[in-house]
mmCIF file of C-alpha atoms and ligand atoms in Angstrom:
data_model
loop_
_atom_site.group_PDB
_atom_site.id
_atom_site.type_symbol
_atom_site.label_atom_id
_atom_site.label_comp_id
_atom_site.label_asym_id
_atom_site.label_seq_id
_atom_site.Cartn_x
_atom_site.Cartn_y
_atom_site.Cartn_z
ATOM 1 C CA MET T 1 178.790 208.232 11.434
ATOM 2 C CA SER T 2 180.087 209.546 8.230
ATOM 3 C CA SER T 3 178.275 211.195 6.133
ATOM 4 C CA HIS T 4 177.968 211.484 2.308
ATOM 5 C CA GLN T 5 180.552 213.226 -0.039
ATOM 6 C CA LEU T 6 179.916 216.343 -1.043
ATOM 7 C CA GLU T 7 178.630 215.360 -4.895
ATOM 8 C CA ILE T 8 175.979 212.423 -3.959
ATOM 9 C CA ILE T 9 175.037 215.240 -0.937
ATOM 10 C CA LEU T 10 174.434 217.548 -3.632
ATOM 11 C CA SER T 11 173.061 215.084 -6.107
ATOM 12 C CA ARG T 12 170.368 214.392 -3.663
ATOM 13 C CA GLN T 13 169.288 217.429 -3.215
ATOM 14 C CA LEU T 14 169.589 217.624 -7.073
ATOM 15 C CA ALA T 15 166.865 214.917 -7.471
ATOM 16 C CA ASP T 16 164.807 216.182 -4.132
ATOM 17 C CA SER T 17 164.281 219.564 -5.964
ATOM 18 C CA LEU T 18 162.670 218.006 -9.571
ATOM 19 C CA SER T 19 159.910 216.769 -10.758
ATOM 20 C CA ILE T 20 161.459 213.643 -13.106
ATOM 21 C CA PRO T 21 161.842 210.782 -11.164
ATOM 22 C CA ILE T 22 164.712 209.839 -10.020
ATOM 23 C CA PHE T 23 167.063 207.136 -8.407
ATOM 24 C CA LEU T 24 170.457 207.734 -6.922
ATOM 25 C CA VAL T 25 173.146 204.879 -6.282
ATOM 26 C CA ASP T 26 176.307 204.332 -4.608
ATOM 27 C CA PRO T 27 179.706 203.036 -6.531
ATOM 28 C CA ASP T 28 178.530 199.449 -5.441
ATOM 29 C CA GLY T 29 174.941 200.280 -6.699
ATOM 30 C CA ASN T 30 173.777 200.205 -2.624
ATOM 31 C CA LEU T 31 169.523 202.736 -4.001
ATOM 32 C CA LEU T 32 170.933 205.673 -1.506
ATOM 33 C CA PHE T 33 167.226 207.936 -1.932
ATOM 34 C CA TYR T 34 164.811 208.631 -4.843
ATOM 35 C CA ASN T 35 162.749 210.695 -4.796
ATOM 36 C CA GLU T 36 159.313 211.271 -4.818
ATOM 37 C CA PRO T 37 158.455 211.366 -7.929
ATOM 38 C CA ALA T 38 159.975 207.939 -7.943
ATOM 39 C CA GLU T 39 157.656 206.872 -5.465
ATOM 40 C CA GLU T 40 154.333 207.338 -7.193
ATOM 41 C CA LEU T 41 156.094 205.802 -9.697
ATOM 42 C CA LEU T 42 157.207 203.155 -7.780
ATOM 43 C CA GLY T 43 154.676 202.418 -5.431
ATOM 44 C CA LYS T 44 156.311 203.065 -2.490
ATOM 45 C CA ARG T 45 157.267 205.910 -0.259
ATOM 46 C CA PHE T 46 160.840 205.278 -0.092
ATOM 47 C CA GLU T 47 161.032 206.287 3.878
ATOM 48 C CA GLU T 48 159.404 201.985 3.831
ATOM 49 C CA THR T 49 162.417 200.874 1.151
ATOM 50 C CA GLY T 50 164.855 202.975 2.936
ATOM 51 C CA ALA T 51 168.513 201.474 1.248
ATOM 52 C CA LEU T 52 168.173 198.910 -1.312
ATOM 53 C CA THR T 53 170.803 196.545 -2.721
ATOM 54 C CA VAL T 54 171.066 196.614 -6.472
ATOM 55 C CA GLU T 55 169.996 192.603 -5.982
ATOM 56 C CA GLU T 56 167.138 194.022 -4.506
ATOM 57 C CA TRP T 57 165.787 196.942 -6.020
ATOM 58 C CA SER T 58 167.448 195.368 -9.454
ATOM 59 C CA THR T 59 164.815 192.241 -9.459
ATOM 60 C CA MET T 60 161.646 193.065 -7.438
ATOM 61 C CA PHE T 61 160.092 195.358 -10.368
ATOM 62 C CA LYS T 62 159.881 192.269 -12.502
ATOM 63 C CA PRO T 63 162.051 194.292 -15.455
ATOM 64 C CA ASN T 64 160.906 193.049 -19.280
ATOM 65 C CA TYR T 65 161.698 194.176 -23.129
ATOM 66 C CA ILE T 66 158.947 195.543 -24.479
ATOM 67 C CA ASN T 67 158.969 191.979 -26.789
ATOM 68 C CA GLY T 68 157.284 190.827 -23.394
ATOM 69 C CA ASP T 69 160.788 188.923 -21.891
ATOM 70 C CA PRO T 70 162.315 189.486 -18.910
ATOM 71 C CA MET T 71 165.287 191.815 -19.130
ATOM 72 C CA PRO T 72 167.985 190.646 -16.864
ATOM 73 C CA PRO T 73 169.150 193.107 -14.523
ATOM 74 C CA LYS T 74 172.391 193.704 -15.879
ATOM 75 C CA HIS T 75 170.515 194.762 -19.127
ATOM 76 C CA LEU T 76 169.461 197.727 -16.549
ATOM 77 C CA PRO T 77 170.710 201.386 -17.629
ATOM 78 C CA LEU T 78 171.435 202.077 -14.616
ATOM 79 C CA VAL T 79 173.119 198.441 -13.279
ATOM 80 C CA LYS T 80 175.292 198.760 -16.461
ATOM 81 C CA THR T 81 176.318 202.153 -15.584
ATOM 82 C CA LEU T 82 177.747 201.200 -12.739
ATOM 83 C CA GLU T 83 179.499 198.880 -14.514
ATOM 84 C CA ASN T 84 181.240 200.831 -17.741
ATOM 85 C CA HIS T 85 181.071 204.724 -15.928
ATOM 86 C CA GLN T 86 179.100 205.295 -18.916
ATOM 87 C CA PRO T 87 176.022 207.186 -19.570
ATOM 88 C CA ASN T 88 173.120 204.649 -20.822
ATOM 89 C CA HIS T 89 169.636 204.617 -22.160
ATOM 90 C CA GLY T 90 167.000 202.110 -22.824
ATOM 91 C CA SER T 91 162.896 201.609 -23.134
ATOM 92 C CA PHE T 92 161.629 198.141 -20.678
ATOM 93 C CA TYR T 93 158.885 197.531 -18.169
ATOM 94 C CA ILE T 94 158.406 197.710 -14.744
ATOM 95 C CA LYS T 95 155.981 196.068 -12.151
ATOM 96 C CA ASN T 96 155.458 198.524 -9.743
ATOM 97 C CA PHE T 97 155.037 197.670 -6.030
ATOM 98 C CA LYS T 98 150.901 197.724 -6.221
ATOM 99 C CA ASP T 99 151.505 195.294 -9.281
ATOM 100 C CA LYS T 100 150.497 198.032 -11.852
ATOM 101 C CA THR T 101 152.834 196.591 -15.411
ATOM 102 C CA ILE T 102 154.609 200.562 -16.575
ATOM 103 C CA ARG T 103 155.744 201.218 -19.483
ATOM 104 C CA ILE T 104 159.124 202.837 -18.536
ATOM 105 C CA SER T 105 162.591 204.816 -20.310
ATOM 106 C CA ALA T 106 165.335 205.164 -17.937
ATOM 107 C CA THR T 107 168.478 207.773 -18.664
ATOM 108 C CA ALA T 108 171.745 206.949 -16.464
ATOM 109 C CA TYR T 109 175.086 208.792 -15.707
ATOM 110 C CA PRO T 110 177.864 208.873 -13.694
ATOM 111 C CA ILE T 111 179.110 210.317 -10.518
ATOM 112 C CA ILE T 112 182.254 211.072 -11.225
ATOM 113 C CA GLY T 113 183.728 213.722 -8.999
ATOM 114 C CA ARG T 114 187.822 215.445 -8.922
ATOM 115 C CA PRO T 115 189.573 214.344 -10.523
ATOM 116 C CA ASP T 116 188.182 211.043 -11.344
ATOM 117 C CA ARG T 117 186.335 210.043 -7.970
ATOM 118 C CA PHE T 118 183.425 207.359 -9.463
ATOM 119 C CA LEU T 119 181.383 207.767 -6.183
ATOM 120 C CA GLY T 120 177.810 206.648 -7.875
ATOM 121 C CA ALA T 121 174.609 206.918 -10.092
ATOM 122 C CA MET T 122 171.487 208.087 -11.102
ATOM 123 C CA SER T 123 169.225 207.540 -13.004
ATOM 124 C CA MET T 124 166.375 209.367 -14.340
ATOM 125 C CA PHE T 125 162.949 207.665 -15.387
ATOM 126 C CA TRP T 126 160.244 208.824 -17.703
ATOM 127 C CA LYS T 127 156.827 206.842 -17.733
ATOM 128 C CA ASN T 128 156.428 206.154 -21.173
ATOM 129 C CA GLU T 129 152.445 207.694 -22.653
ATOM 130 C CA GLY T 130 150.081 204.436 -23.159
ATOM 131 C CA SER T 131 151.263 202.573 -21.736
ATOM 132 C CA MET O 1 198.944 221.000 19.047
ATOM 133 C CA LYS O 2 198.534 224.203 19.765
ATOM 134 C CA ILE O 3 196.629 226.679 17.469
ATOM 135 C CA THR O 4 197.114 229.780 17.233
ATOM 136 C CA ILE O 5 194.791 232.192 14.621
ATOM 137 C CA TRP O 6 196.344 234.572 12.806
ATOM 138 C CA GLY O 7 193.594 235.889 10.267
ATOM 139 C CA ALA O 8 189.745 234.990 10.526
ATOM 140 C CA ARG O 9 187.978 238.043 9.130
ATOM 141 C CA GLY O 10 186.463 237.128 5.016
ATOM 142 C CA SER O 11 187.161 237.772 2.002
ATOM 143 C CA LEU O 12 188.378 240.939 1.808
ATOM 144 C CA PRO O 13 190.323 242.501 5.079
ATOM 145 C CA SER O 14 189.280 245.104 6.568
ATOM 146 C CA PRO O 15 191.891 246.983 8.910
ATOM 147 C CA SER O 16 190.412 250.036 11.332
ATOM 148 C CA PRO O 17 190.502 250.569 14.423
ATOM 149 C CA GLU O 18 186.733 249.248 14.981
ATOM 150 C CA THR O 19 188.220 246.052 13.976
ATOM 151 C CA ASN O 20 191.401 245.945 16.461
ATOM 152 C CA GLU O 21 190.112 243.652 18.558
ATOM 153 C CA VAL O 22 188.759 240.411 16.078
ATOM 154 C CA GLY O 23 191.394 241.578 13.130
ATOM 155 C CA GLY O 24 190.793 242.906 9.667
ATOM 156 C CA ASN O 25 193.303 240.123 8.239
ATOM 157 C CA THR O 26 191.797 237.378 6.645
ATOM 158 C CA SER O 27 192.579 233.346 6.584
ATOM 159 C CA CYS O 28 195.555 232.094 8.365
ATOM 160 C CA VAL O 29 196.167 229.839 11.514
ATOM 161 C CA GLN O 30 199.191 228.126 12.788
ATOM 162 C CA VAL O 31 198.928 225.021 14.313
ATOM 163 C CA GLU O 32 201.954 222.900 16.533
ATOM 164 C CA SER O 33 202.464 219.726 17.760
ATOM 165 C CA ASP O 34 205.682 219.615 18.606
ATOM 166 C CA ASP O 35 208.153 219.265 15.548
ATOM 167 C CA THR O 36 205.163 220.445 13.363
ATOM 168 C CA MET O 37 203.860 223.108 12.291
ATOM 169 C CA ILE O 38 201.164 223.489 9.840
ATOM 170 C CA VAL O 39 200.111 226.568 8.262
ATOM 171 C CA LEU O 40 195.325 226.821 7.427
ATOM 172 C CA ASP O 41 195.516 229.382 4.621
ATOM 173 C CA ALA O 42 198.171 231.940 3.803
ATOM 174 C CA GLY O 43 195.616 235.315 3.668
ATOM 175 C CA SER O 44 196.741 238.408 4.770
ATOM 176 C CA GLY O 45 197.462 236.595 8.247
ATOM 177 C CA ILE O 46 200.095 235.500 7.402
ATOM 178 C CA GLN O 47 202.402 238.699 7.903
ATOM 179 C CA ARG O 48 202.001 238.742 11.703
ATOM 180 C CA LEU O 49 203.086 235.243 11.425
ATOM 181 C CA ASN O 50 206.406 236.063 9.618
ATOM 182 C CA GLY O 51 207.881 236.454 13.438
ATOM 183 C CA ASN O 52 206.750 233.651 14.342
ATOM 184 C CA VAL O 53 207.885 230.899 13.482
ATOM 185 C CA PRO O 54 210.079 228.735 15.895
ATOM 186 C CA SER O 55 213.844 229.099 14.729
ATOM 187 C CA HIS O 56 213.359 225.139 15.444
ATOM 188 C CA ILE O 57 211.111 224.431 12.887
ATOM 189 C CA LYS O 58 212.496 222.914 9.367
ATOM 190 C CA GLN O 59 209.637 222.209 7.107
ATOM 191 C CA ILE O 60 206.280 223.784 6.891
ATOM 192 C CA ASP O 61 203.123 222.348 5.599
ATOM 193 C CA ILE O 62 200.491 225.131 4.446
ATOM 194 C CA LEU O 63 197.631 223.261 3.746
ATOM 195 C CA LEU O 64 195.357 225.712 1.840
ATOM 196 C CA THR O 65 191.213 225.029 1.725
ATOM 197 C CA HIS O 66 191.119 226.152 -1.463
ATOM 198 C CA LEU O 67 192.516 229.218 -4.015
ATOM 199 C CA HIS O 68 189.609 231.935 -3.515
ATOM 200 C CA LEU O 69 192.545 235.636 -3.304
ATOM 201 C CA ASP O 70 191.745 235.426 0.596
ATOM 202 C CA HIS O 71 192.875 231.896 0.866
ATOM 203 C CA ILE O 72 196.580 232.358 -0.806
ATOM 204 C CA MET O 73 196.836 236.367 -0.413
ATOM 205 C CA GLY O 74 199.980 235.956 1.829
ATOM 206 C CA LEU O 75 201.472 233.614 0.447
ATOM 207 C CA GLY O 76 204.146 235.689 -2.045
ATOM 208 C CA PHE O 77 204.540 237.327 1.779
ATOM 209 C CA PHE O 78 205.558 233.994 4.230
ATOM 210 C CA SER O 79 209.252 234.645 5.002
ATOM 211 C CA VAL O 80 209.887 231.054 5.243
ATOM 212 C CA LEU O 81 209.530 230.813 1.432
ATOM 213 C CA TYR O 82 212.469 232.617 0.745
ATOM 214 C CA ASN O 83 214.825 230.343 2.975
ATOM 215 C CA PRO O 84 216.467 227.912 0.883
ATOM 216 C CA LYS O 85 216.899 225.485 4.488
ATOM 217 C CA MET O 86 212.797 224.796 4.350
ATOM 218 C CA VAL O 87 211.288 222.603 3.636
ATOM 219 C CA VAL O 88 207.521 223.939 2.020
ATOM 220 C CA ASN O 89 205.038 221.688 1.346
ATOM 221 C CA ILE O 90 201.520 223.503 -0.234
ATOM 222 C CA TRP O 91 198.908 221.276 0.094
ATOM 223 C CA GLY O 92 195.700 221.839 -1.735
ATOM 224 C CA PRO O 93 192.530 221.035 -3.882
ATOM 225 C CA THR O 94 192.854 218.983 -7.280
ATOM 226 C CA GLY O 95 190.839 220.502 -10.149
ATOM 227 C CA VAL O 96 189.402 219.520 -13.134
ATOM 228 C CA ASN O 97 191.986 220.947 -16.084
ATOM 229 C CA PHE O 98 194.301 222.515 -13.696
ATOM 230 C CA ASP O 99 196.496 221.413 -12.084
ATOM 231 C CA LEU O 100 197.100 222.579 -8.541
ATOM 232 C CA GLU O 101 201.019 224.589 -9.694
ATOM 233 C CA SER O 102 199.188 226.163 -12.399
ATOM 234 C CA ARG O 103 196.066 227.237 -11.143
ATOM 235 C CA LEU O 104 198.418 228.960 -8.183
ATOM 236 C CA THR O 105 200.602 229.880 -11.163
ATOM 237 C CA ARG O 106 198.258 232.629 -11.985
ATOM 238 C CA TYR O 107 198.572 234.890 -8.922
ATOM 239 C CA LEU O 108 202.518 233.994 -8.302
ATOM 240 C CA SER O 109 203.509 235.299 -11.510
ATOM 241 C CA PRO O 110 203.739 238.664 -13.320
ATOM 242 C CA PRO O 111 201.553 240.978 -13.521
ATOM 243 C CA LEU O 112 199.823 239.650 -10.182
ATOM 244 C CA PHE O 113 203.683 238.961 -7.959
ATOM 245 C CA PRO O 114 206.748 240.114 -9.382
ATOM 246 C CA ILE O 115 207.719 235.607 -8.446
ATOM 247 C CA ARG O 116 207.006 233.548 -9.967
ATOM 248 C CA LEU O 117 205.834 230.575 -7.736
ATOM 249 C CA LYS O 118 209.453 227.753 -9.929
ATOM 250 C CA ASP O 119 212.679 230.816 -8.297
ATOM 251 C CA LEU O 120 211.143 231.385 -5.069
ATOM 252 C CA PRO O 121 214.346 229.906 -2.488
ATOM 253 C CA CYS O 122 213.135 227.440 -0.113
ATOM 254 C CA GLN O 123 212.190 223.489 -1.263
ATOM 255 C CA LEU O 124 209.289 223.503 -2.547
ATOM 256 C CA ASN O 125 206.749 220.743 -2.962
ATOM 257 C CA LEU O 126 203.230 220.659 -3.846
ATOM 258 C CA PHE O 127 200.805 217.806 -3.454
ATOM 259 C CA GLU O 128 197.097 217.828 -4.445
ATOM 260 C CA VAL O 129 194.546 216.704 -2.157
ATOM 261 C CA ASN O 130 190.517 216.082 -2.255
ATOM 262 C CA HIS O 131 189.017 212.881 -0.675
ATOM 263 C CA SER O 132 191.935 211.799 1.137
ATOM 264 C CA ALA O 133 193.692 211.520 4.410
ATOM 265 C CA PHE O 134 198.002 211.576 5.216
ATOM 266 C CA ASN O 135 199.679 212.110 8.176
ATOM 267 C CA ILE O 136 202.373 215.460 8.648
ATOM 268 C CA GLY O 137 204.498 214.513 11.979
ATOM 269 C CA ASP O 138 202.495 213.303 14.797
ATOM 270 C CA LEU O 139 199.092 214.607 13.130
ATOM 271 C CA LYS O 140 196.944 212.904 11.152
ATOM 272 C CA ILE O 141 195.093 215.015 8.251
ATOM 273 C CA SER O 142 191.831 213.930 7.000
ATOM 274 C CA SER O 143 190.169 216.723 4.634
ATOM 275 C CA ALA O 144 187.074 216.541 2.069
ATOM 276 C CA TYR O 145 185.263 218.930 -0.931
ATOM 277 C CA VAL O 146 182.945 220.941 0.833
ATOM 278 C CA CYS O 147 179.736 222.784 -0.123
ATOM 279 C CA HIS O 148 180.994 225.978 -1.089
ATOM 280 C CA PRO O 149 182.321 227.532 -5.229
ATOM 281 C CA GLY O 150 184.968 225.725 -6.647
ATOM 282 C CA PRO O 151 186.460 223.110 -5.117
ATOM 283 C CA THR O 152 187.061 223.769 -2.368
ATOM 284 C CA LEU O 153 188.185 221.364 1.080
ATOM 285 C CA GLY O 154 187.533 221.552 4.966
ATOM 286 C CA PHE O 155 190.748 219.804 7.130
ATOM 287 C CA ARG O 156 190.012 217.393 11.109
ATOM 288 C CA ILE O 157 193.472 217.490 12.324
ATOM 289 C CA GLU O 158 194.068 214.303 14.619
ATOM 290 C CA GLY O 159 196.459 214.604 16.894
ATOM 291 C CA PRO O 160 197.724 212.789 20.019
ATOM 292 C CA SER O 161 195.435 214.676 21.959
ATOM 293 C CA GLY O 162 192.866 215.840 20.045
ATOM 294 C CA ILE O 163 190.689 217.245 17.062
ATOM 295 C CA LEU O 164 190.885 220.563 15.756
ATOM 296 C CA THR O 165 187.996 220.953 12.952
ATOM 297 C CA TYR O 166 188.685 224.119 10.410
ATOM 298 C CA ILE O 167 186.957 225.207 7.475
ATOM 299 C CA PRO O 168 186.481 228.250 7.126
ATOM 300 C CA ASP O 169 183.696 228.856 4.102
ATOM 301 C CA HIS O 170 181.388 226.626 3.841
ATOM 302 C CA GLU O 171 177.567 226.693 2.816
ATOM 303 C CA PRO O 172 176.699 223.854 5.248
ATOM 304 C CA SER O 173 172.536 224.023 4.601
ATOM 305 C CA LEU O 174 172.489 224.189 0.502
ATOM 306 C CA GLY O 175 175.122 221.017 0.998
ATOM 307 C CA SER O 176 172.750 219.438 3.118
ATOM 308 C CA SER O 177 169.426 217.264 2.549
ATOM 309 C CA ASN O 178 167.073 218.107 5.376
ATOM 310 C CA PHE O 179 169.794 219.959 7.908
ATOM 311 C CA PRO O 180 170.488 219.910 10.616
ATOM 312 C CA ASN O 181 168.601 217.177 11.061
ATOM 313 C CA VAL O 182 170.309 213.887 9.139
ATOM 314 C CA PRO O 183 174.410 214.297 10.008
ATOM 315 C CA GLU O 184 174.809 211.270 6.813
ATOM 316 C CA TRP O 185 174.130 213.597 4.335
ATOM 317 C CA THR O 186 175.446 217.235 5.462
ATOM 318 C CA SER O 187 178.584 218.447 3.931
ATOM 319 C CA GLY O 188 181.284 218.608 5.993
ATOM 320 C CA CYS O 189 180.163 216.739 8.786
ATOM 321 C CA SER O 190 182.462 213.395 8.973
ATOM 322 C CA LEU O 191 185.212 216.412 9.318
ATOM 323 C CA ALA O 192 183.804 217.958 12.667
ATOM 324 C CA GLN O 193 182.876 214.656 13.692
ATOM 325 C CA ASN O 194 183.409 214.803 18.096
ATOM 326 C CA SER O 195 185.980 218.080 17.420
ATOM 327 C CA ASP O 196 187.773 219.600 20.099
ATOM 328 C CA ILE O 197 187.808 223.562 18.247
ATOM 329 C CA LEU O 198 185.889 223.922 15.426
ATOM 330 C CA LEU O 199 186.747 226.724 13.130
ATOM 331 C CA HIS O 200 183.463 227.432 10.212
ATOM 332 C CA ASP O 201 182.625 229.744 8.852
ATOM 333 C CA ALA O 202 179.688 232.274 10.109
ATOM 334 C CA GLN O 203 179.472 234.750 7.785
ATOM 335 C CA TYR O 204 175.836 236.138 7.792
ATOM 336 C CA THR O 205 173.147 236.953 9.903
ATOM 337 C CA SER O 206 170.355 234.527 8.903
ATOM 338 C CA ASP O 207 168.370 237.686 7.372
ATOM 339 C CA GLU O 208 171.758 238.399 5.331
ATOM 340 C CA TYR O 209 171.414 235.238 4.099
ATOM 341 C CA LYS O 210 168.248 235.583 2.312
ATOM 342 C CA THR O 211 169.383 237.631 -0.262
ATOM 343 C CA ARG O 212 173.137 234.900 -0.304
ATOM 344 C CA ILE O 213 171.580 231.783 -0.769
ATOM 345 C CA GLY O 214 174.356 230.342 -3.051
ATOM 346 C CA TRP O 215 177.050 232.500 -2.443
ATOM 347 C CA GLY O 216 179.265 230.040 -0.459
ATOM 348 C CA HIS O 217 178.194 230.978 3.325
ATOM 349 C CA SER O 218 176.733 230.215 6.481
ATOM 350 C CA THR O 219 174.944 231.956 8.532
ATOM 351 C CA MET O 220 175.964 232.443 12.909
ATOM 352 C CA LYS O 221 172.995 229.935 13.488
ATOM 353 C CA ASP O 222 173.905 227.757 11.343
ATOM 354 C CA ALA O 223 177.139 227.661 12.288
ATOM 355 C CA ILE O 224 175.935 226.362 15.865
ATOM 356 C CA LEU O 225 173.397 223.651 14.388
ATOM 357 C CA PHE O 226 176.180 222.919 12.394
ATOM 358 C CA ALA O 227 178.933 222.284 15.638
ATOM 359 C CA GLU O 228 175.791 221.130 17.426
ATOM 360 C CA MET O 229 175.134 217.834 15.434
ATOM 361 C CA SER O 230 178.620 217.271 14.631
ATOM 362 C CA LYS O 231 179.151 217.432 18.083
ATOM 363 C CA THR O 232 181.603 219.971 18.721
ATOM 364 C CA LYS O 233 183.185 221.431 22.307
ATOM 365 C CA LYS O 234 183.601 224.494 20.899
ATOM 366 C CA LEU O 235 183.249 226.602 18.214
ATOM 367 C CA LEU O 236 184.261 229.968 16.751
ATOM 368 C CA PHE O 237 183.372 231.802 14.234
ATOM 369 C CA PHE O 238 185.514 232.383 11.491
ATOM 370 C CA HIS O 239 185.600 234.184 8.080
ATOM 371 C CA HIS O 240 184.181 237.331 9.389
ATOM 372 C CA ASP O 241 182.039 239.288 6.724
ATOM 373 C CA PRO O 242 184.493 242.681 6.441
ATOM 374 C CA GLY O 243 181.703 244.762 6.588
ATOM 375 C CA ARG O 244 181.422 243.799 10.351
ATOM 376 C CA THR O 245 182.664 245.537 13.729
ATOM 377 C CA ASP O 246 183.971 244.900 16.582
ATOM 378 C CA ASN O 247 181.471 245.842 18.177
ATOM 379 C CA HIS O 248 178.869 244.134 15.982
ATOM 380 C CA LEU O 249 180.341 240.789 15.991
ATOM 381 C CA ASN O 250 179.926 240.989 19.787
ATOM 382 C CA SER O 251 176.073 242.084 20.157
ATOM 383 C CA LEU O 252 175.432 238.970 17.490
ATOM 384 C CA LEU O 253 177.634 236.480 19.015
ATOM 385 C CA LYS O 254 175.242 237.250 22.342
ATOM 386 C CA LYS O 255 171.899 237.724 20.246
ATOM 387 C CA GLU O 256 172.798 234.246 18.496
ATOM 388 C CA ILE O 257 174.251 232.724 22.045
ATOM 389 C CA ASN O 258 170.762 233.556 23.831
ATOM 390 C CA SER O 259 168.259 232.205 20.592
ATOM 391 C CA HIS O 260 169.808 229.522 20.215
ATOM 392 C CA PRO O 261 170.959 228.272 24.260
ATOM 393 C CA VAL O 262 173.499 225.234 23.704
ATOM 394 C CA ASP O 263 176.165 223.077 25.537
ATOM 395 C CA PHE O 264 179.274 223.858 24.383
ATOM 396 C CA GLU O 265 181.459 227.130 24.388
ATOM 397 C CA ILE O 266 181.068 229.299 21.012
ATOM 398 C CA GLY O 267 183.361 232.874 20.728
ATOM 399 C CA LEU O 268 184.696 234.728 18.695
ATOM 400 C CA ALA O 269 187.570 233.535 16.688
ATOM 401 C CA SER O 270 190.352 236.727 17.131
ATOM 402 C CA GLU O 271 193.644 237.354 15.913
ATOM 403 C CA GLY O 272 196.652 237.582 18.146
ATOM 404 C CA ASP O 273 194.000 234.131 20.139
ATOM 405 C CA GLN O 274 195.716 231.174 21.449
ATOM 406 C CA PHE O 275 194.127 227.332 21.892
ATOM 407 C CA ILE O 276 196.102 224.309 23.449
ATOM 408 C CA ILE O 277 193.859 221.208 23.047
ATOM 409 C CA GLY O 278 195.694 218.613 25.328
ATOM 410 C CA GLU O 279 198.919 219.112 26.465
ATOM 411 C CA TYR O 280 201.045 221.472 24.839
HETATM 412 ZN ZN1 ZN Q 301 187.231 232.954 1.490
HETATM 413 ZN ZN1 ZN Q 302 185.690 230.794 -0.402
#
């Protein structure tokens, strides 16, 4: 057993206490945690899916561009942040576990600990009204 | 590995006839293994360590968990710093904008102190650590940031004969999701895993903590739960509240043990206490 680094533990604490849907991933993109509002958006509880690899979570929601074309996983804001260690934002469609198509916006930002340790990333999601 | 407690008080030195047994000096612990000598934090307890540095020791490594005053106030009064033949290595947490030297110099320079850090006669080296591991003699040190305001480390010291973990300032219930049930998601837990002795923050009672959440310290109860979770063999309460007398500390300890019986030893870290892990 080895515990997560403090910055990741505190990020999970923050995500756990917010009403905005949040994903938390490690530097390899493994989905470590998503909070209750994200569970509602995705249509599945974290306990049911458990930790997911980047290949699993980036494709299972079948992301589409706003024009309807399929979006390659590398264009997802969170995947971009894992690549460039910078904040990224975008809007797209996903199909959740309940087969419902939802238009969402996502803002991803890197988690960088002292002095310069890239520890993972967080993504916040907003359901776009009227979708 | 031999461990000697020279200061276990939190926040402020509190010498008085009522604190004589546990002691009123702030954090300072001496660790010896063969020719290696490590000093954990440089609180006011360092004054008594001055008379207890073995004569064969030529190098001393000081490991600072963080730079709150109660952990560095004794540094300028450590006699070995004035010995030109002594190699002194100071290890401390990395910051973001200022390096360890400039942060320590804020204290070790006029007007707060008459002598500047860089003018000390010993052979001084400074090392910044964060989430890292390094060796000192035959001891393996692991460090990790723990939940406490400002960059704050905990240390795990593994020797041939056993493990000592030192986390004097730590708020585990804030640095954890679902404390005390998920070790992987608890700050400091890998440091403390299977340690023979754990020196851990136990500053508050559970009642006091209600109005001090976020101040960076642990309750006695959480210290016990943390030790239990990390499968520690012996827990010593550390960073005693400066307002606490010996009698009060002893009765609180008894109460906590009775309300949460565990299968490992629990005690109060007290000045002058000596512990041996394995053979020494
Ligand atoms: Zn302290
Ligand atoms: Zn402190």
